[in-house]
XYZ file of C-alpha atoms in Angstrom:
146
model
C 86.120 107.292 225.804
C 86.340 108.297 222.165
C 89.560 109.817 220.958
C 90.013 112.289 218.185
C 91.751 111.359 214.991
C 94.687 113.623 215.960
C 95.013 111.839 219.350
C 95.024 108.452 217.715
C 97.636 109.505 215.187
C 99.816 111.020 217.954
C 99.530 107.812 220.034
C 100.722 105.562 217.229
C 103.502 107.974 216.250
C 104.790 108.243 219.827
C 104.513 104.418 220.627
C 105.598 102.907 217.259
C 107.372 105.728 215.490
C 105.402 106.038 212.212
C 102.844 108.279 210.631
C 99.514 106.637 209.852
C 98.535 106.563 206.123
C 95.127 104.994 206.489
C 93.579 106.138 209.811
C 90.374 104.108 209.318
C 92.341 100.900 209.636
C 93.515 101.846 213.157
C 90.112 103.115 214.178
C 88.616 99.738 213.221
C 91.457 97.918 215.041
C 90.314 99.630 218.207
C 86.644 98.558 218.031
C 85.811 95.457 220.004
C 82.916 93.441 218.656
C 80.777 94.500 221.577
C 80.928 97.989 220.120
C 80.519 97.062 216.438
C 79.297 99.826 214.212
C 77.093 99.496 211.208
C 78.508 100.356 207.810
C 76.305 100.618 204.736
C 78.609 98.461 202.622
C 80.563 96.259 205.026
C 77.820 95.476 207.575
C 78.907 95.251 211.202
C 82.450 96.590 211.597
C 84.835 95.610 214.389
C 88.463 94.503 214.851
C 88.004 90.756 214.394
C 89.204 90.558 210.803
C 92.197 92.685 211.580
C 92.861 90.506 214.610
C 92.943 87.466 212.373
C 95.483 89.051 210.058
C 97.539 90.470 212.884
C 97.809 87.037 214.497
C 99.177 85.577 211.297
C 101.655 88.450 210.741
C 102.762 88.330 214.347
C 103.377 84.559 214.123
C 105.316 84.992 210.852
C 107.468 87.845 212.207
C 108.305 85.965 215.363
C 109.017 82.658 213.493
C 111.388 84.487 211.134
C 113.107 86.365 214.029
C 113.681 83.151 216.058
C 114.688 81.114 213.055
C 117.482 83.648 212.278
C 118.493 84.363 215.871
C 118.787 80.710 216.927
C 120.093 78.841 213.791
C 121.022 75.660 215.680
C 117.674 75.189 217.582
C 115.226 72.461 216.597
C 111.790 73.101 215.227
C 110.235 72.061 218.565
C 112.297 74.510 220.561
C 111.613 77.336 218.064
C 107.850 76.593 218.254
C 107.935 76.737 222.036
C 109.844 80.010 222.004
C 107.398 81.560 219.466
C 104.444 80.389 221.563
C 105.839 82.128 224.611
C 106.265 85.379 222.666
C 102.760 85.439 221.104
C 100.619 83.773 223.780
C 97.440 85.449 225.101
C 99.086 86.440 228.392
C 101.986 88.102 226.701
C 99.796 89.942 224.291
C 97.569 91.241 227.070
C 100.652 92.390 228.965
C 101.969 94.158 225.875
C 98.628 95.881 225.307
C 98.717 97.165 228.885
C 102.338 98.166 228.639
C 101.576 100.249 225.497
C 98.432 101.774 227.036
C 96.355 100.344 224.261
C 93.398 99.715 226.629
C 92.845 103.460 226.800
C 91.968 103.521 223.099
C 89.936 100.307 222.724
C 86.201 100.843 222.303
C 84.555 98.111 224.320
C 81.329 97.564 226.184
C 82.021 97.911 229.920
C 80.531 94.439 230.628
C 83.080 92.559 228.588
C 86.246 91.046 229.997
C 88.676 93.683 228.659
C 91.799 91.638 229.498
C 91.336 89.444 226.482
C 89.860 92.244 224.386
C 93.089 94.240 224.819
C 95.304 91.424 223.636
C 92.989 90.863 220.699
C 93.138 94.606 219.910
C 96.936 94.361 219.967
C 96.699 91.684 217.263
C 94.305 93.845 215.297
C 96.743 96.800 215.529
C 99.422 94.573 214.156
C 97.146 93.779 211.265
C 96.507 97.464 210.723
C 100.204 98.298 210.868
C 100.820 95.625 208.222
C 98.230 96.919 205.863
C 99.253 100.532 206.467
C 103.029 100.205 206.574
C 103.895 96.854 204.894
C 105.546 93.775 206.158
C 109.136 95.053 206.502
C 108.113 98.050 208.587
C 105.779 95.906 210.692
C 108.566 93.429 211.302
C 110.934 96.247 212.350
C 108.336 97.701 214.690
C 107.602 94.427 216.380
C 111.223 93.414 216.799
C 112.677 96.785 217.713
C 109.904 98.437 219.677
C 108.159 95.525 221.244
C 110.199 92.375 221.638
C 113.706 93.662 222.191
């Protein structure tokens, strides 16, 4: 189902507590590669690039959070803890919990379980580009992981 711009903005405001500045980022974050759209300048557009960025931002936010919260833990323990917070299963669960699957544009023949977790990472990338690192960090810590 395609949602209107107003519905997408309302969803992100209600779930994450911010107003979108660049709606196109979020619209792209919700396009699985199976539903890629052609753009005259950018070619095939989907959420994979935003997913890449969101994965890196998510990892950095969680590493910083754990580093500060557990100052006496070893690198190995911190790495294990971060892995549990950002693994595919956890991201898929978060996407479902947030109702993100209702907004992801995906071909019905694709395994949407993984696509929703990937879309979550793409949304993190969009939030980062739209709101900046500090706001993204606050959103992930406050609204998602605590």
